[in-house]
Amino acid sequence: MRDSISVSGGRGRHRKAKQPGEGARRAVVLALAVPVASAALASPSAFAADNRGASVAGHSSPDQAAGADAGDQQMIANLEARIADPRLGSDVSGVVLDADSDATLWDHNGSTALMPASNAKLATATAALTVLGPEHRFQTKVVYGHGTLTLVGGGDRTLTGDDLAQLARTAVAGLKEAGLTTVKVAVDDSLFPEPTLADGWNEGYYPDTVAPVRALVVDGHGVMDTSLDAGQAFARQLTADGVTVDGDVTHATAGRSDVPVAHHTSAPLADIVQHMLKTSDNNIAETLLRMTALRAGRPATFEGGTEVVRHVLSHRYGISLDNFELHDGSGLSRSDRIPAATLAQILERVTEPRYAQTLEPILDGLPVAGEAGSTLGPEYGRFDDPQSQCAVGKVQAKTGTLTGAIGLSGLTRADDGEWRVFSFIENGATATPADTKDAMDGLAATVNGCWA
């Protein structure tokens, strides 16, 4: 059974198409949220069945090279030589698109599904912005009932200690006005189910690489129970403000009759996505995956979230899901597989004016070569060798690094001012990660044209 979401057809030139706006985004949300009787639709693979949009780019051909201008022909020739760099290993893929014409300029095993590492966050960000909307904000609440203040998590992974302190001050003012000086404290993180490991994760990830995914956290603390950690910080602030906390902080579910006493609203999703991409924040990615699932009427689980990601990519943007396999929101899963061609298609959509209203935060959030504080900054040793230094400030790209997998997918403007979109992924290279990244930075500099 097919759903009612319309899919943009083909990969022709469509720069002057009308922007989708809020109405189109709501259509995606509503269509995902409507219960469907068909058991087939409940399967993520079913969402790929109606993939009438784009096809994964094939291998480059002499015709493609022949149709390119002199600068592109030189780039293609250089890429053909440089993709054989032994630092990249033998299991490497790459794609370069001309975003203005939608033409595939170069393709080396682009349809091969490889472990993408954090390049998978591009898919998560696309789905979150589409379903929730760039202006969406997350709420953390405090409610009171039966002698207990309950801190209720709303999926805000950016909540700070200062935010928590303000919640406590507001709550204390209300308590004192009511003549109350002693309370119990509880935390409610029932928005998400009990944390589980994704397929392709192992317990060694916890809690440093990623924390168990819960709906409440403060200051991004990497601890096993972020909700209790936040509740304990909240209780300490209450005590500092003159209210006695009776007993230990516990898990509970807020009652329907509990009275709201304070709330905090996050920055807009656009800002959160930008931060997630700049710093490759795994915890934000996994939280956004669950919040996207909930908004679309799916369970707040890895499976529910990745189901929505697949649906949005295929049905909203016409992106191929051939050989696409996603098990989490961060790309930490060693079972994830995404072709370079698919990642390039996602980024190509970011350049289209008709999607700018929704997807521009992705472009704004991509690390810039040489940008301190981002994953392409000098502190990570990126774009600092003789071949790639010329691309500092000229390349924007999402990095990805796991043991045995390195990716770099992004955009750069060529001499003609048009966007060139690229994606490079390698798995299993035997060179040091630093050397492999240098080689990959060189490929990006080649696409820009500064390393001619």
Short mmCIF file of C-alpha atoms in Angstrom, two decimals:
data_model
loop_
_atom_site.label_atom_id
_atom_site.label_comp_id
_atom_site.label_asym_id
_atom_site.label_seq_id
_atom_site.Cartn_x
_atom_site.Cartn_y
_atom_site.Cartn_z
CA MET A 1 0.00 0.00 0.00
CA ARG A 2 1.42 3.37 -1.00
CA ASP A 3 1.00 6.46 1.10
CA SER A 4 -0.05 9.83 -0.19
CA ILE A 5 3.26 11.71 0.01
CA SER A 6 4.26 13.14 -3.34
CA VAL A 7 7.83 12.62 -4.46
CA SER A 8 9.78 15.00 -6.63
CA GLY A 9 10.52 13.18 -9.84
CA GLY A 10 13.91 12.68 -11.40
CA ARG A 11 17.08 14.68 -11.10
CA GLY A 12 16.48 17.28 -13.79
CA ARG A 13 17.11 20.97 -13.40
CA HIS A 14 14.57 22.39 -10.99
CA ARG A 15 16.15 25.46 -9.46
CA LYS A 16 13.13 27.69 -9.97
CA ALA A 17 10.65 25.40 -8.30
CA LYS A 18 8.53 26.88 -5.53
CA GLN A 19 9.85 26.41 -2.02
CA PRO A 20 7.92 23.78 -0.08
CA GLY A 21 7.33 25.85 3.03
CA GLU A 22 5.41 24.83 6.14
CA GLY A 23 2.54 23.17 4.30
CA ALA A 24 4.72 20.58 2.62
CA ARG A 25 6.49 19.82 5.88
CA ARG A 26 3.17 19.25 7.60
CA ALA A 27 2.17 16.89 4.82
CA VAL A 28 5.19 14.74 5.57
CA VAL A 29 4.42 14.75 9.29
CA LEU A 30 0.74 13.95 8.83
CA ALA A 31 1.32 11.21 6.31
CA LEU A 32 3.86 9.56 8.60
CA ALA A 33 1.58 9.87 11.59
CA VAL A 34 -1.56 8.38 10.01
CA PRO A 35 -1.98 4.75 11.10
CA VAL A 36 -1.91 2.41 8.12
CA ALA A 37 -3.39 -1.07 8.25
CA SER A 38 -0.89 -2.62 5.90
CA ALA A 39 1.79 -4.55 7.76
CA ALA A 40 4.17 -3.92 4.89
CA LEU A 41 4.18 -0.17 5.53
CA ALA A 42 5.40 -0.76 9.05
CA SER A 43 8.67 -2.05 7.64
CA PRO A 44 11.41 0.47 6.78
CA SER A 45 12.11 -1.50 3.60
CA ALA A 46 8.59 -0.75 2.41
CA PHE A 47 9.38 2.96 2.33
CA ALA A 48 12.06 2.27 -0.24
CA ALA A 49 9.67 0.43 -2.54
CA ASP A 50 8.07 3.61 -3.86
CA ASN A 51 11.40 5.23 -4.64
CA ARG A 52 10.48 6.95 -7.88
CA GLY A 53 13.00 9.76 -7.41
CA ALA A 54 16.68 9.50 -8.13
CA SER A 55 18.92 6.59 -8.95
CA VAL A 56 22.34 6.07 -7.48
CA ALA A 57 25.02 7.48 -9.71
CA GLY A 58 26.89 4.92 -11.74
CA HIS A 59 30.52 4.83 -12.78
CA SER A 60 31.86 7.81 -14.66
CA SER A 61 32.03 7.39 -18.39
CA PRO A 62 34.04 8.93 -21.23
CA ASP A 63 30.86 10.73 -22.30
CA GLN A 64 30.61 12.46 -18.94
CA ALA A 65 34.23 13.58 -19.06
CA ALA A 66 33.90 14.65 -22.68
CA GLY A 67 30.94 16.90 -21.83
CA ALA A 68 32.80 18.68 -19.05
CA ASP A 69 34.67 21.93 -19.48
CA ALA A 70 38.44 22.07 -19.32
CA GLY A 71 38.53 22.72 -15.58
CA ASP A 72 36.24 19.79 -14.84
CA GLN A 73 38.19 17.53 -17.18
CA GLN A 74 41.37 18.36 -15.28
CA MET A 75 39.61 17.71 -11.97
CA ILE A 76 38.34 14.34 -13.24
CA ALA A 77 41.79 13.33 -14.43
CA ASN A 78 43.33 14.34 -11.11
CA LEU A 79 40.71 12.45 -9.12
CA GLU A 80 41.26 9.32 -11.19
CA ALA A 81 44.93 9.46 -10.28
CA ARG A 82 44.58 10.53 -6.66
CA ILE A 83 41.87 8.05 -5.69
CA ALA A 84 44.57 5.40 -6.11
CA ASP A 85 46.61 6.94 -3.26
CA PRO A 86 47.66 3.96 -1.12
CA ARG A 87 46.75 5.93 2.02
CA LEU A 88 43.10 5.49 0.99
CA GLY A 89 43.31 1.74 0.67
CA SER A 90 41.51 -0.32 -1.94
CA ASP A 91 37.95 -0.15 -0.54
CA VAL A 92 37.22 3.47 -1.38
CA SER A 93 34.37 5.22 -3.16
CA GLY A 94 33.70 8.73 -4.35
CA VAL A 95 31.22 10.87 -6.26
CA VAL A 96 31.30 14.46 -7.51
CA LEU A 97 28.14 16.23 -8.70
CA ASP A 98 27.61 19.53 -10.45
CA ALA A 99 24.82 20.92 -8.26
CA ASP A 100 23.67 23.42 -10.91
CA SER A 101 23.10 20.88 -13.68
CA ASP A 102 22.61 17.82 -11.42
CA ALA A 103 25.20 16.06 -13.58
CA THR A 104 27.49 13.40 -12.16
CA LEU A 105 30.97 14.67 -13.02
CA TRP A 106 32.91 11.77 -11.55
CA ASP A 107 32.05 8.46 -9.95
CA HIS A 108 34.32 5.82 -8.46
CA ASN A 109 32.34 2.92 -7.00
CA GLY A 110 29.73 5.48 -5.94
CA SER A 111 26.93 2.95 -5.49
CA THR A 112 29.02 0.72 -3.22
CA ALA A 113 27.58 0.74 0.29
CA LEU A 114 30.30 1.42 2.85
CA MET A 115 30.32 2.20 6.57
CA PRO A 116 29.74 5.99 6.57
CA ALA A 117 30.66 6.83 10.18
CA SER A 118 29.39 10.30 11.12
CA ASN A 119 28.45 11.16 7.55
CA ALA A 120 25.20 9.44 8.54
CA LYS A 121 24.36 12.57 10.57
CA LEU A 122 23.53 14.27 7.26
CA ALA A 123 20.56 11.92 6.88
CA THR A 124 19.48 12.46 10.49
CA ALA A 125 19.68 16.24 10.14
CA THR A 126 17.67 16.19 6.90
CA ALA A 127 14.85 14.19 8.48
CA ALA A 128 14.79 16.25 11.69
CA LEU A 129 14.60 19.58 9.87
CA THR A 130 11.92 18.28 7.51
CA VAL A 131 9.64 16.69 10.10
CA LEU A 132 10.13 19.04 13.05
CA GLY A 133 10.95 22.23 11.16
CA PRO A 134 13.95 24.57 11.64
CA GLU A 135 12.09 26.73 14.19
CA HIS A 136 11.05 23.84 16.44
CA ARG A 137 12.08 24.20 20.08
CA PHE A 138 12.29 21.61 22.85
CA GLN A 139 10.76 22.15 26.27
CA THR A 140 11.92 21.08 29.71
CA LYS A 141 9.32 21.47 32.45
CA VAL A 142 8.98 21.39 36.21
CA VAL A 143 5.64 20.33 37.69
CA TYR A 144 4.43 20.00 41.28
CA GLY A 145 2.10 17.48 42.83
CA HIS A 146 1.70 15.60 46.11
CA GLY A 147 4.75 17.18 47.69
CA THR A 148 7.06 16.42 44.74
CA LEU A 149 8.74 18.63 42.16
CA THR A 150 9.24 16.62 38.98
CA LEU A 151 11.73 17.66 36.32
CA VAL A 152 10.25 16.53 33.01
CA GLY A 153 12.60 15.90 30.07
CA GLY A 154 11.52 17.05 26.64
CA GLY A 155 14.41 15.86 24.50
CA ASP A 156 16.55 19.00 24.84
CA ARG A 157 20.14 17.74 24.59
CA THR A 158 21.40 21.34 24.90
CA LEU A 159 19.98 22.09 28.37
CA THR A 160 22.66 23.83 30.48
CA GLY A 161 23.36 24.19 34.16
CA ASP A 162 22.33 27.84 33.92
CA ASP A 163 19.01 26.81 32.37
CA LEU A 164 18.48 24.33 35.19
CA ALA A 165 19.32 26.98 37.78
CA GLN A 166 16.69 29.30 36.31
CA LEU A 167 14.12 26.49 36.43
CA ALA A 168 14.99 25.95 40.09
CA ARG A 169 14.73 29.65 40.95
CA THR A 170 11.31 29.90 39.34
CA ALA A 171 10.14 26.76 41.12
CA VAL A 172 11.46 27.98 44.49
CA ALA A 173 9.65 31.29 44.11
CA GLY A 174 6.40 29.42 43.57
CA LEU A 175 6.99 27.07 46.49
CA LYS A 176 7.76 29.90 48.89
CA GLU A 177 4.72 31.83 47.75
CA ALA A 178 2.67 28.75 48.62
CA GLY A 179 4.38 28.46 51.98
CA LEU A 180 6.29 25.29 51.11
CA THR A 181 9.89 24.84 52.20
CA THR A 182 10.40 21.08 51.77
CA VAL A 183 9.84 18.92 48.67
CA LYS A 184 10.78 15.62 47.15
CA VAL A 185 12.43 15.67 43.71
CA ALA A 186 11.81 13.27 40.84
CA VAL A 187 12.77 13.10 37.17
CA ASP A 188 10.44 12.08 34.37
CA ASP A 189 12.20 10.90 31.20
CA SER A 190 9.32 8.75 30.01
CA LEU A 191 9.23 10.56 26.67
CA PHE A 192 11.74 7.96 25.46
CA PRO A 193 11.65 4.25 26.27
CA GLU A 194 14.40 2.64 28.32
CA PRO A 195 17.75 3.04 26.51
CA THR A 196 18.98 0.16 24.35
CA LEU A 197 22.02 -0.52 22.19
CA ALA A 198 21.59 0.00 18.47
CA ASP A 199 22.44 -2.77 16.06
CA GLY A 200 26.18 -2.32 15.51
CA TRP A 201 26.83 -0.70 18.90
CA ASN A 202 28.63 -2.27 21.81
CA GLU A 203 28.60 -1.46 25.51
CA GLY A 204 32.09 0.01 25.20
CA TYR A 205 30.51 3.09 23.61
CA TYR A 206 28.87 3.97 26.95
CA PRO A 207 29.07 6.60 28.30
CA ASP A 208 32.00 8.45 26.67
CA THR A 209 31.41 7.98 22.95
CA VAL A 210 27.66 8.19 23.42
CA ALA A 211 25.48 8.14 26.55
CA PRO A 212 22.40 5.91 26.90
CA VAL A 213 19.74 7.94 25.07
CA ARG A 214 17.38 9.61 27.52
CA ALA A 215 15.02 12.59 27.25
CA LEU A 216 16.72 14.58 30.01
CA VAL A 217 20.34 15.69 30.34
CA VAL A 218 22.22 18.73 31.59
CA ASP A 219 25.44 20.20 30.17
CA GLY A 220 25.80 17.20 27.86
CA HIS A 221 27.14 15.08 30.69
CA GLY A 222 28.37 11.69 29.52
CA VAL A 223 27.03 9.50 32.32
CA MET A 224 25.00 6.30 32.39
CA ASP A 225 21.85 7.94 33.76
CA THR A 226 21.71 11.50 32.46
CA SER A 227 18.21 11.99 33.89
CA LEU A 228 19.17 11.27 37.48
CA ASP A 229 22.30 13.36 36.99
CA ALA A 230 20.15 16.31 35.89
CA GLY A 231 17.71 15.75 38.75
CA GLN A 232 20.50 15.74 41.30
CA ALA A 233 21.88 19.00 39.90
CA PHE A 234 18.36 20.42 40.09
CA ALA A 235 18.01 19.29 43.73
CA ARG A 236 21.33 20.90 44.66
CA GLN A 237 20.15 24.18 43.16
CA LEU A 238 16.89 24.00 45.11
CA THR A 239 18.87 23.50 48.32
CA ALA A 240 21.12 26.45 47.47
CA ASP A 241 18.00 28.56 46.96
CA GLY A 242 16.64 27.72 50.39
CA VAL A 243 14.33 24.73 49.83
CA THR A 244 14.95 21.46 51.66
CA VAL A 245 14.99 18.35 49.45
CA ASP A 246 13.54 15.32 51.19
CA GLY A 247 15.35 12.08 50.28
CA ASP A 248 17.06 10.99 47.07
CA VAL A 249 16.09 11.97 43.54
CA THR A 250 14.01 9.21 41.94
CA HIS A 251 12.54 8.29 38.57
CA ALA A 252 8.78 8.91 38.29
CA THR A 253 6.11 9.83 35.79
CA ALA A 254 4.48 13.20 36.30
CA GLY A 255 0.80 13.01 37.16
CA ARG A 256 -1.84 14.54 34.94
CA SER A 257 -3.01 16.73 37.81
CA ASP A 258 0.49 18.02 38.58
CA VAL A 259 0.72 21.80 38.37
CA PRO A 260 3.25 23.39 35.95
CA VAL A 261 5.59 25.68 37.86
CA ALA A 262 8.48 26.37 35.44
CA HIS A 263 9.62 25.64 31.92
CA HIS A 264 12.62 26.21 29.67
CA THR A 265 12.56 26.45 25.88
CA SER A 266 15.60 25.50 23.82
CA ALA A 267 17.18 27.37 20.94
CA PRO A 268 15.55 26.61 17.57
CA LEU A 269 16.32 23.30 15.92
CA ALA A 270 18.25 25.11 13.19
CA ASP A 271 20.86 26.17 15.75
CA ILE A 272 20.98 22.72 17.34
CA VAL A 273 21.52 21.02 13.97
CA GLN A 274 24.32 23.44 13.14
CA HIS A 275 26.08 22.65 16.42
CA MET A 276 25.59 18.92 15.95
CA LEU A 277 27.23 19.00 12.52
CA LYS A 278 30.06 21.39 13.45
CA THR A 279 31.14 19.22 16.37
CA SER A 280 29.76 15.86 15.21
CA ASP A 281 27.83 15.46 18.45
CA ASN A 282 26.65 11.84 18.71
CA ASN A 283 24.29 12.47 21.61
CA ILE A 284 22.42 15.28 19.88
CA ALA A 285 22.07 13.13 16.78
CA GLU A 286 20.52 10.25 18.69
CA THR A 287 18.15 12.55 20.57
CA LEU A 288 17.04 14.22 17.33
CA LEU A 289 16.40 10.80 15.80
CA ARG A 290 13.93 10.02 18.60
CA MET A 291 12.23 13.41 18.58
CA THR A 292 11.79 13.13 14.81
CA ALA A 293 10.22 9.71 15.23
CA LEU A 294 7.79 10.99 17.87
CA ARG A 295 6.69 13.93 15.74
CA ALA A 296 6.01 11.54 12.89
CA GLY A 297 3.92 9.24 15.05
CA ARG A 298 6.53 6.51 15.38
CA PRO A 299 8.11 5.03 18.52
CA ALA A 300 11.06 6.95 19.97
CA THR A 301 13.49 4.13 19.19
CA PHE A 302 16.35 3.50 16.79
CA GLU A 303 13.96 1.56 14.57
CA GLY A 304 11.24 4.20 14.64
CA GLY A 305 13.68 7.00 13.92
CA THR A 306 15.51 5.32 11.06
CA GLU A 307 12.17 4.37 9.52
CA VAL A 308 11.28 8.05 9.35
CA VAL A 309 14.70 8.98 7.97
CA ARG A 310 14.29 6.51 5.12
CA HIS A 311 10.80 7.76 4.40
CA VAL A 312 11.80 11.42 4.30
CA LEU A 313 14.85 10.85 2.09
CA SER A 314 12.94 8.74 -0.40
CA HIS A 315 9.50 10.33 -0.49
CA ARG A 316 10.22 13.96 0.25
CA TYR A 317 13.49 14.39 -1.60
CA GLY A 318 13.56 11.55 -4.13
CA ILE A 319 16.90 10.26 -2.84
CA SER A 320 17.87 6.72 -3.73
CA LEU A 321 17.86 4.17 -0.93
CA ASP A 322 19.60 1.51 -3.00
CA ASN A 323 22.10 -0.28 -0.73
CA PHE A 324 21.17 2.10 2.13
CA GLU A 325 21.20 0.62 5.64
CA LEU A 326 20.86 2.79 8.75
CA HIS A 327 20.59 1.63 12.36
CA ASP A 328 21.15 4.83 14.36
CA GLY A 329 21.24 8.60 14.09
CA SER A 330 24.91 9.24 14.74
CA GLY A 331 26.68 6.83 12.40
CA LEU A 332 28.35 5.00 15.29
CA SER A 333 26.80 1.72 14.20
CA ARG A 334 29.24 -0.57 12.46
CA SER A 335 26.24 -2.05 10.65
CA ASP A 336 25.39 1.23 8.88
CA ARG A 337 25.98 1.23 5.13
CA ILE A 338 25.46 4.26 2.87
CA PRO A 339 26.78 4.74 -0.68
CA ALA A 340 28.78 7.88 -1.42
CA ALA A 341 26.27 8.63 -4.18
CA THR A 342 23.42 8.79 -1.66
CA LEU A 343 25.33 11.17 0.62
CA ALA A 344 26.09 13.37 -2.37
CA GLN A 345 22.40 13.42 -3.29
CA ILE A 346 21.49 14.58 0.23
CA LEU A 347 23.96 17.45 -0.02
CA GLU A 348 22.84 18.33 -3.52
CA ARG A 349 19.32 18.88 -2.17
CA VAL A 350 20.79 21.31 0.36
CA THR A 351 21.92 23.56 -2.52
CA GLU A 352 18.47 23.71 -4.13
CA PRO A 353 16.64 27.02 -3.56
CA ARG A 354 13.29 25.26 -3.19
CA TYR A 355 14.60 23.42 -0.11
CA ALA A 356 16.59 26.29 1.38
CA GLN A 357 13.90 27.27 3.87
CA THR A 358 14.11 23.80 5.43
CA LEU A 359 17.64 22.54 4.83
CA GLU A 360 19.80 25.67 5.00
CA PRO A 361 20.91 24.85 8.59
CA ILE A 362 22.78 21.87 7.16
CA LEU A 363 24.79 24.12 4.88
CA ASP A 364 25.40 26.55 7.73
CA GLY A 365 26.44 23.70 10.02
CA LEU A 366 28.95 21.97 7.77
CA PRO A 367 32.48 22.45 9.15
CA VAL A 368 34.65 24.72 7.03
CA ALA A 369 38.18 23.64 6.20
CA GLY A 370 40.49 25.27 8.75
CA GLU A 371 37.65 26.41 11.03
CA ALA A 372 38.76 26.22 14.66
CA GLY A 373 36.26 24.54 16.95
CA SER A 374 34.89 22.33 14.21
CA THR A 375 35.91 18.84 13.16
CA LEU A 376 37.81 20.36 10.21
CA GLY A 377 39.78 22.67 12.47
CA PRO A 378 43.57 22.80 12.85
CA GLU A 379 43.26 21.04 16.20
CA TYR A 380 42.28 17.94 14.23
CA GLY A 381 45.10 18.31 11.71
CA ARG A 382 42.80 18.88 8.75
CA PHE A 383 43.71 20.68 5.53
CA ASP A 384 47.19 21.43 6.81
CA ASP A 385 49.45 19.67 4.30
CA PRO A 386 50.90 21.23 1.12
CA GLN A 387 48.28 19.70 -1.19
CA SER A 388 45.15 20.66 0.77
CA GLN A 389 46.12 23.92 2.49
CA CYS A 390 44.91 25.83 -0.55
CA ALA A 391 41.33 24.72 0.26
CA VAL A 392 41.21 26.31 3.72
CA GLY A 393 38.05 28.40 3.86
CA LYS A 394 36.86 27.00 0.53
CA VAL A 395 35.49 23.56 1.46
CA GLN A 396 32.54 22.77 3.72
CA ALA A 397 32.18 19.11 4.67
CA LYS A 398 30.92 16.63 7.22
CA THR A 399 33.63 14.43 8.62
CA GLY A 400 33.29 10.81 9.68
CA THR A 401 35.70 8.63 11.61
CA LEU A 402 35.37 5.13 13.04
CA THR A 403 37.96 2.42 13.41
CA GLY A 404 38.24 1.18 9.85
CA ALA A 405 36.11 3.90 8.26
CA ILE A 406 36.73 7.50 7.25
CA GLY A 407 34.39 9.73 5.26
CA LEU A 408 34.26 13.29 4.00
CA SER A 409 31.13 14.60 2.28
CA GLY A 410 30.59 18.22 1.42
CA LEU A 411 30.49 21.11 -1.00
CA THR A 412 32.81 23.64 -2.55
CA ARG A 413 32.42 26.35 -5.14
CA ALA A 414 34.41 25.94 -8.32
CA ASP A 415 35.97 28.81 -10.25
CA ASP A 416 32.67 29.34 -12.09
CA GLY A 417 30.94 29.98 -8.76
CA GLU A 418 28.77 26.88 -8.96
CA TRP A 419 28.54 24.28 -6.25
CA ARG A 420 30.42 21.02 -6.62
CA VAL A 421 29.09 18.35 -4.28
CA PHE A 422 31.33 15.46 -3.27
CA SER A 423 31.40 12.42 -1.06
CA PHE A 424 34.39 10.20 -0.34
CA ILE A 425 34.30 7.12 1.91
CA GLU A 426 36.95 4.52 2.64
CA ASN A 427 36.77 1.36 4.72
CA GLY A 428 39.68 -0.71 5.90
CA ALA A 429 42.65 1.45 4.93
CA THR A 430 45.88 0.33 6.61
CA ALA A 431 47.50 3.78 6.75
CA THR A 432 47.24 5.80 9.93
CA PRO A 433 43.93 7.69 10.23
CA ALA A 434 45.84 10.98 10.05
CA ASP A 435 47.45 9.99 6.75
CA THR A 436 44.14 8.77 5.32
CA LYS A 437 42.46 12.04 6.29
CA ASP A 438 45.26 14.00 4.61
CA ALA A 439 44.68 12.05 1.41
CA MET A 440 40.94 12.66 1.64
CA ASP A 441 41.46 16.39 2.26
CA GLY A 442 43.54 16.36 -0.91
CA LEU A 443 40.59 14.91 -2.84
CA ALA A 444 38.38 17.74 -1.59
CA ALA A 445 41.02 20.29 -2.64
CA THR A 446 41.04 18.62 -6.03
CA VAL A 447 37.28 19.08 -6.38
CA ASN A 448 37.65 22.74 -5.45
CA GLY A 449 40.30 23.06 -8.16
CA CYS A 450 42.91 24.77 -6.01
CA TRP A 451 45.05 21.61 -6.15
CA ALA A 452 45.09 21.36 -9.90
#
